[in-house]
XYZ file of C-alpha atoms in Angstrom:
292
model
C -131.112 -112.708 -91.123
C -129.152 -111.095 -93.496
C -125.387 -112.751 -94.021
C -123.739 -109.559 -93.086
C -125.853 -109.183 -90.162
C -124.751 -112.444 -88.671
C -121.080 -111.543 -89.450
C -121.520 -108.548 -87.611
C -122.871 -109.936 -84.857
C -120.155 -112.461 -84.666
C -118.091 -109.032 -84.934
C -119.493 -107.487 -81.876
C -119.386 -110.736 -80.128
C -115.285 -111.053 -80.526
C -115.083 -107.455 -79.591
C -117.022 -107.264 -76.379
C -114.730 -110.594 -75.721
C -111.636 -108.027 -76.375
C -112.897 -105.509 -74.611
C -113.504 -107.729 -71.216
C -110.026 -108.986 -71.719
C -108.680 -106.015 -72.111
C -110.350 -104.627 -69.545
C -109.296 -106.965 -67.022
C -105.878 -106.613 -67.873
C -106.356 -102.785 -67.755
C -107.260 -103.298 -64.487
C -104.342 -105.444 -63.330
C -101.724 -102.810 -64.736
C -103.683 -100.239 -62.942
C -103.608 -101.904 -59.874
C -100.182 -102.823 -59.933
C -99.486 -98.981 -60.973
C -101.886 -97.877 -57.557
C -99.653 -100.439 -55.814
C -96.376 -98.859 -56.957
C -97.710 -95.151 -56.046
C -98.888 -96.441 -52.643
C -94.991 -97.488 -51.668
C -93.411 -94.890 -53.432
C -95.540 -92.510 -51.955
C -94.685 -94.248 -48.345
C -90.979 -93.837 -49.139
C -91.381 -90.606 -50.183
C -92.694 -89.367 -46.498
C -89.808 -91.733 -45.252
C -87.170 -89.677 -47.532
C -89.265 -86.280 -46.144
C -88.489 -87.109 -42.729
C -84.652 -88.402 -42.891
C -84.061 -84.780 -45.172
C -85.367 -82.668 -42.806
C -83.725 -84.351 -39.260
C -80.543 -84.191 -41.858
C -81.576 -80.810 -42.503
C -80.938 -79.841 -38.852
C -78.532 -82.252 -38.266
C -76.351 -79.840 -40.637
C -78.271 -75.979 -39.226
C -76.683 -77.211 -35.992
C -72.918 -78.422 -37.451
C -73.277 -75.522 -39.543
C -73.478 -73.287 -35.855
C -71.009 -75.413 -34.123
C -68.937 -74.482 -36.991
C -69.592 -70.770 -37.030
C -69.168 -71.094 -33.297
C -65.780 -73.172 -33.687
C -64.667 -70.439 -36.355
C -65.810 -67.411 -34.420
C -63.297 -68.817 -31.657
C -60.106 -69.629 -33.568
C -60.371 -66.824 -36.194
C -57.348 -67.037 -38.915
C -54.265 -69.481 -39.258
C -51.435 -69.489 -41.989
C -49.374 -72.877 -42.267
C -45.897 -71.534 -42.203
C -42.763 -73.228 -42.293
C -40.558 -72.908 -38.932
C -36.998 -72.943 -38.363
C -36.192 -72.687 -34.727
C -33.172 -69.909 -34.928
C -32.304 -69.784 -30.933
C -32.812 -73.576 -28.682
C -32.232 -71.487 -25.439
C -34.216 -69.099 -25.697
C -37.555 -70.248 -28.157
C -36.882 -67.861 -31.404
C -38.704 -68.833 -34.559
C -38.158 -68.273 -38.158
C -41.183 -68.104 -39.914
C -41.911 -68.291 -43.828
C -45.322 -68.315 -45.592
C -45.914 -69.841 -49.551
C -45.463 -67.123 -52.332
C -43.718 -64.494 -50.125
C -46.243 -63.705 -47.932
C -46.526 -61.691 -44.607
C -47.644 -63.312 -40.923
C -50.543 -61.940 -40.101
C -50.842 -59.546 -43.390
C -49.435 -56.965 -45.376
C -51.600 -54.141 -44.259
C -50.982 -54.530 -40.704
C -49.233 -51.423 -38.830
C -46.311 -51.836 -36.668
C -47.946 -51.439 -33.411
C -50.414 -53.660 -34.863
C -47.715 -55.975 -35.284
C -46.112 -54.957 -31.898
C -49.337 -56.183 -29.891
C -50.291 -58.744 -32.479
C -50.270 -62.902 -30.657
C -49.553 -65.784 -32.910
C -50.428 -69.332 -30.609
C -48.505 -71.956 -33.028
C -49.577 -75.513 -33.417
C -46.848 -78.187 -34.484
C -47.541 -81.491 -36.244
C -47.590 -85.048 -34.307
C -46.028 -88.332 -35.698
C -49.086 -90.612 -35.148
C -50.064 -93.025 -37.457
C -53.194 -93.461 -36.169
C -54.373 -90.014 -36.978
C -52.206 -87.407 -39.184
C -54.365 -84.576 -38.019
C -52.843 -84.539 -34.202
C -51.320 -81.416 -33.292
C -49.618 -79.718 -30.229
C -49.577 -76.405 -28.923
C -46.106 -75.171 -28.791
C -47.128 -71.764 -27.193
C -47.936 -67.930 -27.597
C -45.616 -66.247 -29.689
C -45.200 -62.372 -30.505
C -42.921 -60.953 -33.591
C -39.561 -59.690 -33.015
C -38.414 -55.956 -32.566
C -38.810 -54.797 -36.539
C -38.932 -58.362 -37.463
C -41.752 -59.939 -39.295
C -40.177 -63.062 -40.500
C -38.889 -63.566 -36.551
C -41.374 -64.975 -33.457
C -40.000 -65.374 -29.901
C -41.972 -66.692 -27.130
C -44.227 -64.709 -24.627
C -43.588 -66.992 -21.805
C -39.889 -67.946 -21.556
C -39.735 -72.045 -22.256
C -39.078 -74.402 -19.493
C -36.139 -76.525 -19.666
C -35.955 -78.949 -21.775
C -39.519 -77.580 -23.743
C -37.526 -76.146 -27.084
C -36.193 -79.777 -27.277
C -39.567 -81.113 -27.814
C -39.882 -78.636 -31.083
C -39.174 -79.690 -34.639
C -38.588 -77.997 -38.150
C -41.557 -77.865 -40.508
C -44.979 -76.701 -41.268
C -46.251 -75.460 -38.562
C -49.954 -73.581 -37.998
C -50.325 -69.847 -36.541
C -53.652 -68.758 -35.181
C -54.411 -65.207 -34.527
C -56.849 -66.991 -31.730
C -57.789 -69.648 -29.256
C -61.088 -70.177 -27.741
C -60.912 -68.915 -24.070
C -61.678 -72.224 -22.314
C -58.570 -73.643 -24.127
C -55.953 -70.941 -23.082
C -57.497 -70.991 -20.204
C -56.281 -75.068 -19.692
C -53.482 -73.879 -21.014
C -52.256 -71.575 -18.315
C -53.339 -73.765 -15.439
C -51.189 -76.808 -17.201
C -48.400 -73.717 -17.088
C -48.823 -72.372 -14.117
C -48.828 -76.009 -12.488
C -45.497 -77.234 -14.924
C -43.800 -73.909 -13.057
C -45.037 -74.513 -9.785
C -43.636 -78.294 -10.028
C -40.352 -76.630 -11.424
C -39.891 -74.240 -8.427
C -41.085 -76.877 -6.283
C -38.280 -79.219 -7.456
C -35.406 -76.454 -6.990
C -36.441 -76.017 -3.766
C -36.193 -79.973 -3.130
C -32.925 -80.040 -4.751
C -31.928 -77.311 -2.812
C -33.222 -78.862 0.508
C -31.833 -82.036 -0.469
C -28.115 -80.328 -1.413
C -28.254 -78.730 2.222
C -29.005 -82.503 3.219
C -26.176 -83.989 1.449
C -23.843 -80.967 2.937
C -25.076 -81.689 6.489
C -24.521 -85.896 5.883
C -20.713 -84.938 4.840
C -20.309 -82.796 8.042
C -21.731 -85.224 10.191
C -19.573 -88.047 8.090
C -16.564 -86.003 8.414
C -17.575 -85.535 12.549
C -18.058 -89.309 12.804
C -14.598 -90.233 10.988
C -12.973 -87.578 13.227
C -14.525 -88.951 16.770
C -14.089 -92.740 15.140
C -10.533 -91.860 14.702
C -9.963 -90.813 18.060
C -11.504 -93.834 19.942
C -10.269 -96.424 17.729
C -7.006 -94.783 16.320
C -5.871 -93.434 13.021
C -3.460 -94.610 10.397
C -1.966 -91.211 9.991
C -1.930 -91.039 13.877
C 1.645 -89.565 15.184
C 3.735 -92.886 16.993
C 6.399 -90.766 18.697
C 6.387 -92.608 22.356
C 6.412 -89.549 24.268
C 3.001 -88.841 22.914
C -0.076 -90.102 25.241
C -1.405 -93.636 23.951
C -4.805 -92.084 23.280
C -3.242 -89.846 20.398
C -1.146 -92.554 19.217
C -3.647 -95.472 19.334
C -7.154 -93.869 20.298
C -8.715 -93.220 23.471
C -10.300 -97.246 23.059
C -6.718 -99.020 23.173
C -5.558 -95.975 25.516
C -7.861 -96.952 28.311
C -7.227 -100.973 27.392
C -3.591 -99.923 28.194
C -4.817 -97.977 31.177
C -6.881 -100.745 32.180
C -4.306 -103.704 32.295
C -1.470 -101.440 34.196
C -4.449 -100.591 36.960
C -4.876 -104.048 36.685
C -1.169 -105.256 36.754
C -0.518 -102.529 40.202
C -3.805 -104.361 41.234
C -2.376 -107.588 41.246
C 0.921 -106.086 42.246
C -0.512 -104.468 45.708
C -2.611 -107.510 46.362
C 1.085 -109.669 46.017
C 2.279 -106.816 48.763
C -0.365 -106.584 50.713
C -0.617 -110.520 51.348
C 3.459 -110.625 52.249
C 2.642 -107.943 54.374
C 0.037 -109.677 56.174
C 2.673 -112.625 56.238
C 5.400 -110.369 57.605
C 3.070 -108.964 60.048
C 2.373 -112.384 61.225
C 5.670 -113.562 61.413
C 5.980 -110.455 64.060
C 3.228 -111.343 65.858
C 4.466 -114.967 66.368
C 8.314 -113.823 67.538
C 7.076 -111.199 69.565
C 4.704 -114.294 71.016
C 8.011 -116.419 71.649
C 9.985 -113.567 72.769
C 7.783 -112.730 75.090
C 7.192 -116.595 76.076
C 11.434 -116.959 76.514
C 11.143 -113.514 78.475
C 9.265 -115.159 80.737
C 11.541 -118.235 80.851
C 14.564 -116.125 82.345
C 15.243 -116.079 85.731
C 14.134 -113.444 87.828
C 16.305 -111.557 90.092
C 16.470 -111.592 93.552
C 15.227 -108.798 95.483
């Protein structure tokens, strides 16, 4: 064989040894690449699934929302002064001059128009707690000026404090609703309560009569300190009826004891006539009779 023939040989020879090795490793890589695809591929479908329950997770926030914002319409955070403690009046102001509730709205708009305000809570826990401090409507030809609908129950304005607080054109209905049953029970309780007080100030009248009764009738059995002493007076209006009838009751007893002391010398007198008429009558006898 030619000398270039066997080096070509010796050629192919190294190169189909390249190729197997090359091939194998070729192999390897595209296994490993299959291997990749196969979990990316499974994480994929897992990714597919968690985006579309997320997906409806927010379709159905996004409703509760529209459902949320459908029932408390607008709010403006304005900052309150409370003008009158007795009787609830607010002074509202809004950020760059503006108007509660709008500058295009008329005045009977204005006139009919509810604001239900909202006042910050101190809790560290949570700085998003509110209260409701109640239904408002504007003053006569006063849009800076809100005074209650429902007149505040003692003690309620006290509860209020100066700051930001939030005005709502609306409520949802199941909240007012809670909201005029927790009223209507706070002014039942408060009507309730007069009308104890009042029962119980007819009680305390009725315990000072009858105290004033007792001291009277206490007075006149046992005596009073500011009882008149003149001696011609009976001993039950000097001393009381108690010590009069003491004083009765030892003089019945002393004429008692005084007719028993009589009545037994009379019985001894009485004997003591029995016993001389017995011995005149026994020297009558004695005498001598006269002669007939």
């Amino acid at each position: 064989m030619h000398k270039s023939g066997v080096i070509l040989v010796w050629f192919v020879a190294i190169a189909t040894v390249g190729a197997v090795l090359l091939t194998s490793k070729m192999l390897d890589v595209r296994g490993s690449w299959l291997k990749v695809v196969e979990k990316n591929k499974a994480q994929i479908e897992k990714n597919t699934t968690e985006i579309e329950a997320r997906e409806k997770e927010r379709q159905q926030l996004l409703r509760e929302l529209t459902r949320t914002m459908l029932g408390w319409d607008r709010y403006w955070d304005a900052e309150v002064n409370i003008v009158n403690p007795q009787t609830g009046e607010i002074q509202v102001a809004l950020n760059n001059n503006q108007v509660l509730g709008g500058e295009n709205m008329s005045p009977e708009a204005a006139a009919a128009q509810v604001f239900y305000a909202f006042q910050p809570q101190t809790n560290p826990a949570n700085s998003n707690v509110s209260s409701f401090a109640g239904a408002f409507r504007f003053k006569p030809n006063d849009r800076t000026r809100l005074v209650p609908i429902n007149p505040p129950v003692a003690g309620e304005v006290a509860t209020w404090k100066n700051g930001v607080w939030r005005m709502r054109e609306l409520v949802p209905l199941n909240y007012m609703n809670a909201l005029r049953d927790l009223r209507d029970q706070m002014v039942q309780s408060e009507e309730q309560f007069k009308l104890k007080q009042g029962h119980l100030q007819d009680l305390n009248r009725l315990l000072a009569a009858a105290k004033e009764r007792l001291e009277v009738r206490v007075s006149e059995l046992l005596g009073s300190d500011n009882a008149p002493q003149d001696e011609l007076l009976p001993v039950e209006l000097r001393k009381g009826l108690v010590a009069g009838l003491e004083e009765e009751e030892q003089e019945r007893n002393q004429e008692f004891a005084e007719t028993d002391r009589l009545r037994r010398e009379l019985i001894t007198i009485y004997q003591k006539q029995l016993e001389l008429i017995d011995e005149v009558s026994k020297l009558s006898n004695q005498l001598p009779k006269p002669k007939s």
